[in-house]
Amino acid sequence: MESAGATLAAAQGRPVCVIGLGLIGGSLLRAATDAGRDAWGASASTTTAEKAAADGYDVAGSVDEALARAATEDALVVLAVPLTALDDVLAVVAREAPGCRLTDVTSVKGPVAEAVARRAPATRFVGGHPMTGTEFSGWDAGSLQLFHEKVWVVATEDDADLEVWVDVAALALACGSVVVPAAVDEHDLAVARISHLPHLFAAVLAAVGADGGELALALAAGSFTDGTRVAGTRPELTAAMTEGNRSALLASLDDALGRLGAARGSLASTGGLLATLRAGHDGRTALDGARTARREERIDLEGTPAEFLESMRELGRTGGRIIGWTAEALDAADEALGVLEG
Amino acid sequence: MESAGATLAAAQGRPVCVIGLGLIGGSLLRAATDAGRDAWGASASTTTAEKAAADGYDVAGSVDEALARAATEDALVVLAVPLTALDDVLAVVAREAPGCRLTDVTSVKGPVAEAVARRAPATRFVGGHPMTGTEFSGWDAGSLQLFHEKVWVVATEDDADLEVWVDVAALALACGSVVVPAAVDEHDLAVARISHLPHLFAAVLAAVGADGGELALALAAGSFTDGTRVAGTRPELTAAMTEGNRSALLASLDDALGRLGAARGSLASTGGLLATLRAGHDGRTALDGARTARREERIDLEGTPAEFLESMRELGRTGGRIIGWTAEALDAADEALGVLEG
């Protein structure tokens, strides 16, 4: 284990290899390049690869080539492919860069960790999840700013590889994101509630509204427009995301169905919806409160890896977020870099 | 029955009396005044009345006074009070202005029409519903622009009083809205789908999300923020709105519960959500399509009242909207005004 300063210095200069150049991967290649990283990408789609290359980015001739280069240059490999394409890509990783530093940007962390353990067990994997996106997809939809001031979750398990954890956190911060550390299972339960269930609700709302015909659509105002916005996402992408988090989504869907059933019963009998609406108002107030009272911290790499990872997980669990490194940590990194280069 | 020109001329200059000066009523007093109407308001709350008067608006000393003046000046009375306060206000209307021209801005039309028939049966009532609002409430939350380019539904029954129908449409257009004519029952079913159900969904989503604790709220991004926005509305207001449309809301809630139940079953068995998500995507696409292919019309007052009202209702049912009067109708109004004044 190298010194904390050397770990951080190396992470901040580490090359980045992005596999998959859709909305998220394409934006990441742009952002990492802009942040001064040596960054290259690859896409299984020739059209996509050509577009990215035409826009001036470093694009490898194939996924194999990109990964072979990552192995040579000790790059951080970022898998930015849909969950459904993951197994195939992991097979190439295991062949071309079996021991590489590996992360991903998929919205569910448990199933990805299982797939990596099964298909590319020798990689040094730490999962990630940038909480960003739009209802559009593909290289053309990407932008340098996609990660700016967004939350990027970094999977924080007890046995995580600390160097790679720092690599992923440093990349997220370099792209302008804030980092929220979270255990894999806690992440998956949380995103089921605040992302996957909202996507499912948006779809159901949109279908029920459209069934009301042209008059209903003509009358649709803010509550419907906002409540159905993400139903405009390509269904296959939303399906891959939500179906990938099946057990956590079932739990939060059952919570929601219980509340809707109670509201229905109350509406049909006493006519009262106030209890449901008050709980919703409290929830929305809690969201606004969490946003105004945000705990933002700069971190260093003090303590043993186990202590460090435990403290990071606790930070995320209690609503905290990492906005950068302490001055001391950056000084130590500079010093290590001087030693390294001098 | 006066001539069409005289009806329109009178409607365009008609005084406006607004009862209730919250978000909607307060905005309406501002907008009608700004449009050059002789407009006054009244609020049961002294604080609200004082605020409105301090902002330079014409505010009566009491609801009784405002209505007595409306009777004298043959004004259009607009009831802008919550459904729960309607019966009490209608009792004052029946006493002070029993035969007045009357409309409302409540989000449900059937129960209001029933209350008017019961409490103030001699009034000339045509219901209205401006499809606008924010998650805030009260006089301070109001604005001149609240109705700008928003849909204002005008209740269009076979036996509607045509003069008052034109009064309400002319007021809506003067405030910058477009008019969508709709039968009372069709309106109530439509708004259950595209407004009341979205409010209920937002509340349930917000509660389920907040139950995920601080980590979940820290991870909440666009889908949750947008999907829960209207849960920030004061629960008592949302309750009055949704509970007032009970039978239509139950029907659309059952439609939604059926779809969610099917999605749950599919997720638990095959894991597939694509059918649900595709239906949602189709619905959202239909919304976008309806917005780009909008049929906007200028109308005149040709034909018998029954023919006119029938054609208006058909216009709204098929997604059309009224953006103003034809040049011929406006010429006829000018001519009638000349005769009147000359």
XYZ file of C-alpha atoms in Angstrom:
684
model
C 0.000 0.000 0.000
C 1.458 3.306 -1.092
C 1.154 6.458 1.027
C -2.110 8.411 1.145
C -0.447 11.252 -0.756
C 0.790 8.933 -3.484
C -2.653 7.281 -3.760
C -4.371 10.609 -4.243
C -1.718 11.939 -6.619
C -1.983 8.842 -8.773
C -5.792 8.939 -8.737
C -5.895 12.564 -9.844
C -3.739 11.857 -12.862
C -5.035 8.415 -13.749
C -5.964 7.739 -17.384
C -9.629 6.921 -18.015
C -11.029 4.335 -20.409
C -14.770 4.645 -21.064
C -16.599 1.641 -22.526
C -19.933 2.705 -24.024
C -20.475 6.213 -25.427
C -24.187 6.842 -24.900
C -25.618 9.685 -22.841
C -23.597 8.915 -19.697
C -20.448 7.377 -21.199
C -20.305 10.015 -23.917
C -20.652 12.791 -21.374
C -17.975 11.190 -19.214
C -15.480 11.008 -22.084
C -16.088 14.713 -22.704
C -15.844 15.671 -19.014
C -12.738 13.589 -18.252
C -10.974 14.962 -21.340
C -11.949 18.482 -20.340
C -10.594 17.859 -16.831
C -7.187 17.204 -18.373
C -7.225 13.422 -18.074
C -5.749 11.179 -20.685
C -9.131 9.696 -21.659
C -10.285 7.405 -24.440
C -13.477 5.593 -25.246
C -14.958 2.775 -27.257
C -18.417 1.850 -28.462
C -19.839 -1.343 -29.888
C -21.679 0.896 -32.353
C -19.549 2.059 -35.285
C -21.857 5.042 -35.861
C -21.436 6.194 -32.262
C -17.673 5.704 -32.346
C -17.451 7.713 -35.560
C -19.522 10.559 -34.112
C -17.329 10.755 -31.000
C -14.145 10.676 -33.085
C -15.556 13.333 -35.428
C -16.141 15.527 -32.369
C -12.417 15.290 -31.650
C -12.350 12.674 -28.894
C -9.902 9.801 -28.574
C -11.835 6.722 -29.678
C -10.304 3.253 -29.893
C -10.932 1.032 -32.920
C -12.737 -1.519 -30.747
C -13.713 -2.325 -27.177
C -10.877 -4.900 -27.135
C -8.324 -2.303 -28.176
C -9.542 0.230 -25.626
C -9.269 -2.331 -22.829
C -5.856 -3.599 -23.908
C -4.606 -0.013 -23.725
C -6.200 0.379 -20.281
C -4.230 -2.660 -19.065
C -0.985 -1.223 -20.409
C -1.521 2.265 -18.982
C -3.091 1.165 -15.651
C -6.181 3.242 -16.470
C -9.456 3.327 -14.590
C -11.941 1.469 -16.797
C -15.505 2.827 -16.650
C -18.277 0.562 -17.896
C -21.029 2.780 -19.308
C -23.177 0.139 -20.967
C -26.757 -0.896 -20.115
C -27.120 -3.688 -17.570
C -28.304 -5.975 -20.337
C -24.985 -5.624 -22.207
C -22.826 -5.968 -19.115
C -22.019 -9.689 -19.229
C -20.693 -9.490 -22.784
C -18.482 -6.512 -22.013
C -17.181 -8.137 -18.819
C -16.057 -11.130 -20.880
C -13.861 -8.780 -22.942
C -12.578 -7.097 -19.769
C -11.583 -10.513 -18.357
C -9.687 -11.272 -21.557
C -7.997 -7.940 -22.307
C -7.593 -6.287 -18.884
C -8.213 -9.002 -16.270
C -6.614 -7.159 -13.342
C -7.706 -3.612 -14.211
C -9.117 -0.907 -11.991
C -12.824 -1.039 -12.782
C -15.940 0.999 -12.070
C -19.336 1.476 -13.689
C -22.049 4.115 -14.012
C -25.077 1.837 -13.862
C -28.016 2.822 -11.688
C -28.048 -0.380 -9.654
C -25.059 -1.640 -7.742
C -25.850 -5.132 -6.376
C -26.454 -6.921 -9.699
C -23.388 -5.246 -11.265
C -21.155 -6.336 -8.382
C -22.472 -9.901 -8.775
C -21.850 -9.887 -12.525
C -18.286 -8.624 -12.035
C -17.582 -11.267 -9.385
C -18.849 -13.924 -11.791
C -17.314 -12.722 -15.081
C -14.216 -10.696 -14.234
C -13.298 -11.715 -10.674
C -9.656 -10.588 -10.874
C -10.523 -6.941 -11.604
C -10.265 -4.329 -8.857
C -13.912 -3.250 -8.926
C -15.574 -0.365 -7.071
C -19.051 0.486 -8.384
C -20.277 3.997 -9.065
C -23.534 5.724 -9.938
C -23.711 9.288 -11.191
C -27.267 10.461 -10.374
C -27.796 12.374 -13.583
C -29.409 12.013 -16.964
C -32.046 13.451 -19.230
C -34.962 11.874 -21.061
C -32.724 11.707 -24.159
C -30.073 9.153 -25.042
C -27.053 8.527 -27.261
C -23.756 10.319 -27.924
C -25.485 13.410 -29.318
C -27.490 13.858 -26.109
C -24.313 13.961 -23.999
C -22.683 17.050 -22.582
C -19.630 18.130 -20.669
C -21.892 19.581 -17.958
C -23.961 16.461 -17.296
C -22.198 15.699 -14.007
C -21.871 19.253 -12.805
C -23.094 19.588 -9.197
C -24.781 16.189 -9.437
C -24.433 13.381 -6.902
C -22.079 10.544 -7.851
C -22.469 7.560 -5.561
C -19.326 5.527 -4.888
C -19.935 2.004 -3.568
C -18.362 1.766 -0.141
C -18.123 -1.796 1.140
C -15.845 -2.921 3.991
C -13.617 -4.874 1.619
C -13.415 -2.181 -1.088
C -10.040 -1.609 -2.786
C -9.110 1.761 -1.276
C -6.908 2.860 -4.195
C -9.694 2.250 -6.700
C -12.247 3.888 -4.355
C -10.038 7.002 -4.449
C -9.694 6.673 -8.251
C -13.480 6.696 -8.670
C -14.055 9.521 -6.178
C -11.326 11.612 -7.824
C -12.866 11.081 -11.272
C -16.326 12.077 -9.998
C -14.938 15.232 -8.375
C -12.919 16.047 -11.514
C -16.177 15.916 -13.507
C -17.757 18.462 -11.165
C -19.891 16.038 -9.151
C -20.165 15.651 -5.390
C -19.552 12.178 -3.984
C -21.991 10.288 -1.773
C -20.486 7.072 -0.372
C -23.023 4.267 0.152
C -23.175 0.559 0.840
C -24.321 -1.403 -2.207
C -27.568 -2.671 -0.662
C -28.467 0.661 0.925
C -27.880 2.401 -2.412
C -30.134 -0.012 -4.272
C -32.987 0.382 -1.777
C -32.650 4.180 -1.842
C -32.643 4.524 -5.639
C -35.645 2.219 -5.893
C -37.527 4.780 -3.806
C -36.288 7.989 -5.356
C -35.612 7.020 -8.970
C -37.015 3.682 -10.107
C -40.440 4.023 -8.476
C -40.779 7.604 -9.827
C -40.061 6.271 -13.325
C -42.757 3.607 -12.933
C -45.227 6.134 -11.520
C -44.524 8.507 -14.409
C -45.297 5.746 -16.906
C -48.587 4.813 -15.229
C -49.632 8.475 -14.923
C -48.864 9.130 -18.581
C -50.899 6.106 -19.695
C -53.887 6.968 -17.467
C -53.801 10.575 -18.674
C -53.610 9.707 -22.351
C -56.549 7.323 -21.896
C -58.591 10.431 -21.106
C -58.371 11.418 -24.768
C -57.734 14.755 -26.433
C -59.673 16.820 -23.894
C -57.588 15.421 -21.024
C -54.318 16.075 -22.866
C -55.480 19.602 -23.715
C -56.142 20.245 -20.020
C -52.841 18.784 -18.799
C -50.895 21.393 -16.864
C -47.909 21.435 -14.503
C -48.729 18.498 -12.243
C -49.137 16.137 -15.209
C -46.276 17.558 -17.259
C -43.820 17.283 -14.369
C -45.183 13.990 -13.082
C -44.796 12.281 -16.472
C -41.568 13.901 -17.725
C -39.363 10.816 -17.322
C -41.953 8.669 -19.121
C -40.421 10.271 -22.223
C -37.228 8.245 -21.701
C -36.724 5.365 -24.145
C -38.697 2.498 -22.497
C -35.918 -0.027 -23.094
C -33.475 2.077 -21.048
C -35.925 2.545 -18.189
C -36.761 -1.167 -18.298
C -33.085 -2.140 -18.049
C -32.635 0.246 -15.119
C -35.744 -0.665 -13.146
C -35.793 -4.395 -13.863
C -32.164 -4.547 -12.759
C -33.191 -3.442 -9.274
C -36.093 -5.851 -9.044
C -36.140 -6.839 -5.376
C -35.601 -3.322 -4.030
C -38.169 -1.936 -6.477
C -40.735 -4.557 -5.429
C -40.332 -3.450 -1.817
C -40.825 0.235 -2.560
C -43.664 -0.513 -4.998
C -45.440 -2.477 -2.260
C -44.969 0.466 0.092
C -46.525 2.734 -2.537
C -49.371 0.314 -3.305
C -50.162 0.103 0.399
C -50.413 3.869 0.632
C -52.487 4.162 -2.550
C -54.790 1.379 -1.349
C -55.288 3.157 1.972
C -56.006 6.414 0.140
C -58.496 4.650 -2.117
C -60.284 3.096 0.837
C -60.453 6.388 2.643
C -61.640 8.276 -0.457
C -64.365 5.700 -1.108
C -65.607 5.625 2.498
C -65.131 8.907 4.350
C -63.914 10.774 1.273
C -60.810 11.910 3.143
C -57.348 12.115 1.570
C -55.777 14.433 4.105
C -53.667 11.772 5.858
C -52.107 10.705 2.551
C -51.559 14.282 1.424
C -50.047 15.334 4.757
C -47.569 12.446 4.652
C -46.649 13.556 1.133
C -46.253 17.152 2.196
C -44.012 16.059 5.080
C -41.919 14.021 2.646
C -41.524 16.906 0.232
C -40.670 19.244 3.118
C -38.011 16.756 4.257
C -36.537 16.836 0.734
C -36.380 20.617 0.725
C -34.922 20.561 4.245
C -32.245 18.044 3.274
C -31.278 20.312 0.388
C -30.950 23.490 2.420
C -29.157 21.843 5.360
C -26.666 19.929 3.266
C -23.534 18.736 5.049
C -20.668 19.166 2.597
C -17.236 17.897 3.574
C -13.705 17.831 2.303
C -12.000 14.568 3.114
C -8.495 13.202 3.569
C -7.361 9.591 3.523
C -6.514 9.257 7.217
C -6.878 6.043 9.211
C -6.838 2.409 8.174
C -8.766 1.510 5.022
C -11.464 -0.168 7.138
C -11.866 2.885 9.377
C -11.834 5.230 6.424
C -14.465 3.282 4.475
C -16.674 2.924 7.562
C -16.536 6.673 8.219
C -17.319 7.423 4.557
C -20.340 5.119 4.589
C -21.610 6.795 7.755
C -21.151 10.191 6.114
C -23.388 9.162 3.187
C -25.923 7.392 5.389
C -26.508 10.584 7.381
C -27.004 12.804 4.347
C -23.426 14.092 3.965
C -21.591 14.596 0.677
C -17.970 14.995 -0.332
C -17.089 18.120 -2.284
C -13.316 17.645 -2.467
C -10.092 16.882 -0.614
C -8.683 18.737 2.389
C -5.777 21.129 1.842
C -3.561 18.698 3.810
C -4.504 15.787 1.541
C -3.767 17.888 -1.557
C -0.411 19.005 -0.108
C 0.521 15.390 0.584
C -0.450 14.519 -2.997
C 1.694 17.345 -4.368
C 4.587 16.223 -2.237
C 4.252 12.605 -3.372
C 4.098 13.792 -6.977
C 7.310 15.781 -6.441
C 9.042 12.696 -5.052
C 7.673 10.621 -7.905
C 8.713 13.027 -10.627
C 11.837 14.390 -8.955
C -81.593 38.106 -26.269
C -79.472 40.989 -27.438
C -77.452 40.812 -30.681
C -74.192 38.847 -30.794
C -72.282 42.116 -31.154
C -73.960 43.622 -28.118
C -73.341 40.467 -26.067
C -69.638 40.485 -26.864
C -69.291 44.248 -26.363
C -70.959 44.026 -22.963
C -68.851 41.013 -21.953
C -65.606 42.749 -22.862
C -66.405 45.719 -20.661
C -68.180 43.935 -17.839
C -67.125 44.754 -14.251
C -65.621 41.864 -12.286
C -66.202 41.034 -8.628
C -63.763 38.479 -7.183
C -64.737 36.705 -3.953
C -61.661 35.169 -2.308
C -58.183 36.654 -2.779
C -55.866 33.656 -2.461
C -53.477 32.493 -5.156
C -56.102 32.271 -7.912
C -58.552 34.986 -6.816
C -55.715 37.369 -5.976
C -54.102 36.799 -9.339
C -57.438 37.300 -11.060
C -58.060 40.646 -9.350
C -54.609 41.756 -10.529
C -55.085 40.464 -14.090
C -58.625 41.840 -14.554
C -57.553 45.240 -13.235
C -54.539 45.187 -15.539
C -56.820 44.320 -18.471
C -58.692 47.564 -17.865
C -61.751 46.063 -16.203
C -63.536 47.761 -13.359
C -62.598 45.038 -10.852
C -62.964 44.701 -7.093
C -62.439 41.910 -4.626
C -63.275 40.762 -1.130
C -61.786 38.284 1.300
C -63.156 36.733 4.474
C -59.659 37.253 5.890
C -58.991 40.814 7.073
C -55.238 40.301 6.702
C -55.624 39.262 3.087
C -58.004 42.137 2.319
C -55.556 44.604 3.859
C -52.643 43.240 1.845
C -54.587 43.509 -1.415
C -55.711 47.045 -0.587
C -52.154 48.000 0.383
C -51.019 46.786 -3.049
C -53.418 49.313 -4.587
C -56.355 47.102 -5.539
C -60.023 47.884 -5.043
C -61.088 45.812 -2.051
C -64.579 45.927 -0.553
C -65.091 46.133 3.203
C -66.808 42.743 3.243
C -67.999 39.928 1.011
C -71.559 41.250 1.456
C -70.544 44.704 0.272
C -68.662 43.364 -2.733
C -71.684 41.295 -3.803
C -74.175 44.115 -3.266
C -72.064 46.268 -5.560
C -71.945 43.427 -8.126
C -75.762 43.333 -8.145
C -75.946 47.092 -8.721
C -73.331 47.163 -11.476
C -74.369 43.891 -13.194
C -70.845 42.560 -12.685
C -69.583 39.055 -13.323
C -69.069 37.507 -9.870
C -66.152 35.085 -9.653
C -66.082 32.706 -6.701
C -62.446 31.981 -5.884
C -62.884 30.189 -2.584
C -62.046 26.557 -1.729
C -64.834 24.048 -2.307
C -65.178 23.673 1.455
C -66.105 27.357 1.847
C -68.465 27.422 -1.118
C -71.795 26.815 0.626
C -71.276 29.693 3.043
C -70.336 32.112 0.273
C -73.269 31.006 -1.878
C -75.613 31.878 0.978
C -74.303 35.450 0.847
C -74.620 35.492 -2.957
C -78.271 34.402 -2.676
C -78.905 37.218 -0.218
C -76.935 40.103 -1.788
C -76.906 39.310 -5.503
C -79.505 36.576 -6.101
C -79.767 37.047 -9.878
C -76.114 37.845 -10.636
C -73.913 36.564 -13.416
C -71.798 33.954 -11.632
C -68.749 31.830 -12.345
C -66.063 30.097 -10.289
C -62.437 29.032 -10.576
C -62.678 25.750 -8.674
C -60.993 22.683 -10.100
C -64.108 20.543 -10.134
C -67.282 21.521 -11.926
C -70.032 19.004 -11.058
C -70.133 19.538 -7.270
C -69.963 23.336 -7.717
C -72.889 23.318 -10.156
C -74.872 21.213 -7.671
C -74.065 23.567 -4.799
C -75.096 26.593 -6.859
C -78.376 24.919 -7.885
C -79.072 24.190 -4.222
C -77.943 27.463 -2.590
C -78.269 30.209 -5.189
C -80.624 28.822 -7.837
C -81.597 32.210 -9.303
C -78.032 33.139 -10.269
C -76.940 32.922 -13.911
C -74.122 30.425 -13.354
C -71.511 29.176 -15.830
C -68.591 27.361 -14.198
C -64.956 27.938 -15.062
C -61.600 26.389 -14.281
C -58.305 28.114 -15.006
C -55.734 25.292 -15.225
C -52.975 27.110 -13.432
C -51.381 27.392 -10.024
C -48.166 26.922 -8.144
C -47.305 24.968 -5.012
C -47.686 28.228 -3.038
C -50.881 29.872 -1.816
C -52.319 33.164 -0.543
C -52.443 36.730 -1.875
C -48.649 37.106 -1.780
C -48.205 34.079 -4.057
C -50.436 35.602 -6.743
C -49.284 37.272 -9.925
C -50.619 39.130 -12.907
C -49.099 36.491 -15.181
C -50.654 33.432 -13.559
C -53.197 32.938 -16.359
C -50.927 33.863 -19.234
C -51.090 31.205 -21.971
C -52.813 28.801 -19.585
C -55.978 26.843 -20.340
C -59.196 28.192 -18.808
C -62.033 25.708 -19.070
C -65.522 27.161 -19.500
C -68.377 24.802 -18.626
C -70.434 24.251 -21.757
C -73.761 22.575 -21.072
C -76.713 22.591 -23.477
C -78.739 24.857 -21.195
C -75.901 27.296 -20.412
C -76.731 31.012 -20.280
C -75.012 32.185 -23.474
C -74.438 35.757 -22.287
C -72.682 34.569 -19.144
C -70.747 31.954 -21.152
C -69.414 34.832 -23.268
C -68.709 36.884 -20.100
C -66.556 34.079 -18.683
C -64.770 33.378 -21.973
C -64.078 37.087 -22.468
C -62.636 37.389 -18.939
C -60.394 34.365 -19.498
C -59.136 35.764 -22.805
C -58.617 39.201 -21.238
C -56.378 37.556 -18.602
C -54.226 36.023 -21.339
C -55.621 32.487 -21.155
C -56.912 30.278 -23.941
C -60.405 28.847 -23.512
C -61.271 25.171 -23.671
C -65.042 24.533 -23.630
C -66.048 21.290 -21.911
C -69.122 19.529 -20.570
C -69.129 19.442 -16.773
C -68.864 15.656 -16.448
C -66.228 15.309 -19.163
C -64.175 18.043 -17.490
C -64.321 16.345 -14.114
C -63.229 12.973 -15.514
C -60.393 14.596 -17.460
C -58.985 16.625 -14.552
C -59.127 13.560 -12.299
C -56.710 11.927 -14.744
C -54.378 14.803 -15.445
C -54.447 16.814 -12.216
C -56.004 15.091 -9.208
C -54.359 11.707 -9.703
C -50.950 13.372 -10.313
C -51.369 15.217 -6.989
C -52.135 11.956 -5.195
C -49.220 10.177 -6.888
C -46.884 13.030 -5.933
C -47.913 12.698 -2.286
C -47.368 8.938 -2.221
C -44.010 9.238 -4.000
C -42.830 11.906 -1.575
C -43.808 9.796 1.437
C -42.170 6.635 0.074
C -39.004 8.565 -0.780
C -38.726 10.263 2.590
C -39.169 6.875 4.292
C -35.849 5.957 2.692
C -34.124 8.330 5.111
C -31.341 10.837 4.609
C -29.403 8.755 2.091
C -32.462 8.472 -0.173
C -33.155 12.206 0.025
C -29.499 12.955 -0.699
C -29.710 10.800 -3.841
C -32.989 12.282 -5.069
C -32.548 13.767 -8.532
C -34.803 14.958 -11.344
C -37.346 12.140 -11.477
C -38.129 12.472 -7.765
C -37.953 16.258 -7.650
C -40.333 16.634 -10.585
C -42.579 13.762 -9.570
C -43.140 15.170 -6.068
C -43.253 18.917 -6.808
C -46.974 19.373 -6.234
C -46.756 17.482 -2.928
C -45.406 20.802 -1.651
C -48.878 22.348 -1.998
C -50.698 22.940 1.295
C -52.392 19.558 1.965
C -55.709 21.170 2.915
C -55.952 22.810 -0.524
C -55.104 19.609 -2.370
C -57.558 17.690 -0.174
C -60.375 20.135 -0.965
C -59.585 19.860 -4.686
C -59.212 16.075 -4.917
C -61.940 15.100 -2.445
C -64.334 17.364 -4.326
C -63.916 15.200 -7.419
C -64.347 11.946 -5.562
C -66.174 9.733 -8.033
C -64.082 10.718 -11.053
C -60.885 10.396 -9.001
C -61.883 6.928 -7.793
C -62.292 5.833 -11.416
C -58.887 7.101 -12.498
C -57.239 5.806 -9.314
C -58.636 2.352 -10.042
C -57.263 2.578 -13.576
C -53.855 3.465 -12.111
C -54.012 0.750 -9.434
C -54.842 -1.805 -12.115
C -51.794 -0.794 -14.129
C -49.515 -0.736 -11.074
C -50.817 -4.128 -9.979
C -50.119 -5.557 -13.430
C -46.630 -4.064 -13.357
C -46.006 -5.518 -9.898
C -47.145 -8.962 -11.006
C -44.973 -8.837 -14.075
C -41.942 -7.565 -12.148
C -42.317 -10.300 -9.525
C -42.771 -13.106 -12.065
C -40.957 -12.491 -15.359
C -39.242 -9.344 -14.133
C -40.565 -7.424 -17.148
C -41.803 -3.830 -16.977
C -41.558 -3.057 -20.669
C -45.311 -3.214 -21.371
C -46.023 -0.687 -18.612
C -43.162 1.567 -19.654
C -44.132 1.452 -23.331
C -47.709 2.450 -22.524
C -46.301 5.331 -20.491
C -43.991 6.381 -23.289
C -46.912 6.312 -25.735
C -48.924 8.478 -23.336
C -46.158 11.011 -22.950
C -45.616 11.056 -26.719
C -49.351 11.718 -27.162
C -49.066 14.668 -24.775
C -46.145 16.129 -26.711
C -48.018 15.500 -29.958
C -51.158 17.215 -28.696
C -49.048 20.220 -27.778
C -47.324 20.582 -31.123
C -50.435 19.951 -33.205
C -52.674 22.310 -31.273
C -55.817 23.489 -33.033
C -56.254 27.133 -32.081
C -59.370 28.943 -33.208
C -60.930 32.369 -33.166
C -64.674 32.192 -32.684
C -67.749 34.255 -33.363
C -71.210 33.923 -31.843
C -73.050 32.649 -34.931
C -75.979 30.255 -34.821
C -78.549 29.524 -32.166
C -77.293 29.237 -28.581
C -77.810 25.454 -28.684
C -75.858 25.102 -31.953
C -73.123 27.394 -30.726
C -72.672 25.593 -27.399
C -72.697 22.184 -29.096
C -70.013 23.279 -31.567
C -67.911 24.739 -28.740
C -68.123 21.516 -26.727
C -67.064 19.521 -29.783
C -64.136 21.876 -30.293
C -62.880 21.192 -26.753
C -63.577 17.458 -26.925
C -61.355 17.120 -29.985
C -58.422 19.022 -28.480
C -59.201 22.501 -29.843
C -58.798 25.773 -27.957
C -60.114 29.290 -28.368
C -57.521 32.050 -28.600
C -59.866 34.961 -29.305
C -62.729 36.344 -31.346
C -62.926 36.618 -35.138
C -62.427 40.026 -36.738
C -66.119 39.943 -37.738
C -67.218 39.316 -34.150
C -65.030 42.164 -32.898
C -66.369 44.506 -35.620
C -69.930 43.640 -34.621
C -69.024 44.349 -30.984
C -67.521 47.723 -31.920
C -70.607 48.572 -33.943
C -72.938 47.602 -31.087
C -70.836 49.675 -28.714
C -71.143 52.670 -31.110
C -74.923 52.300 -31.199
C -74.968 51.923 -27.424
C -72.788 54.934 -26.735
C -73.777 57.066 -29.689
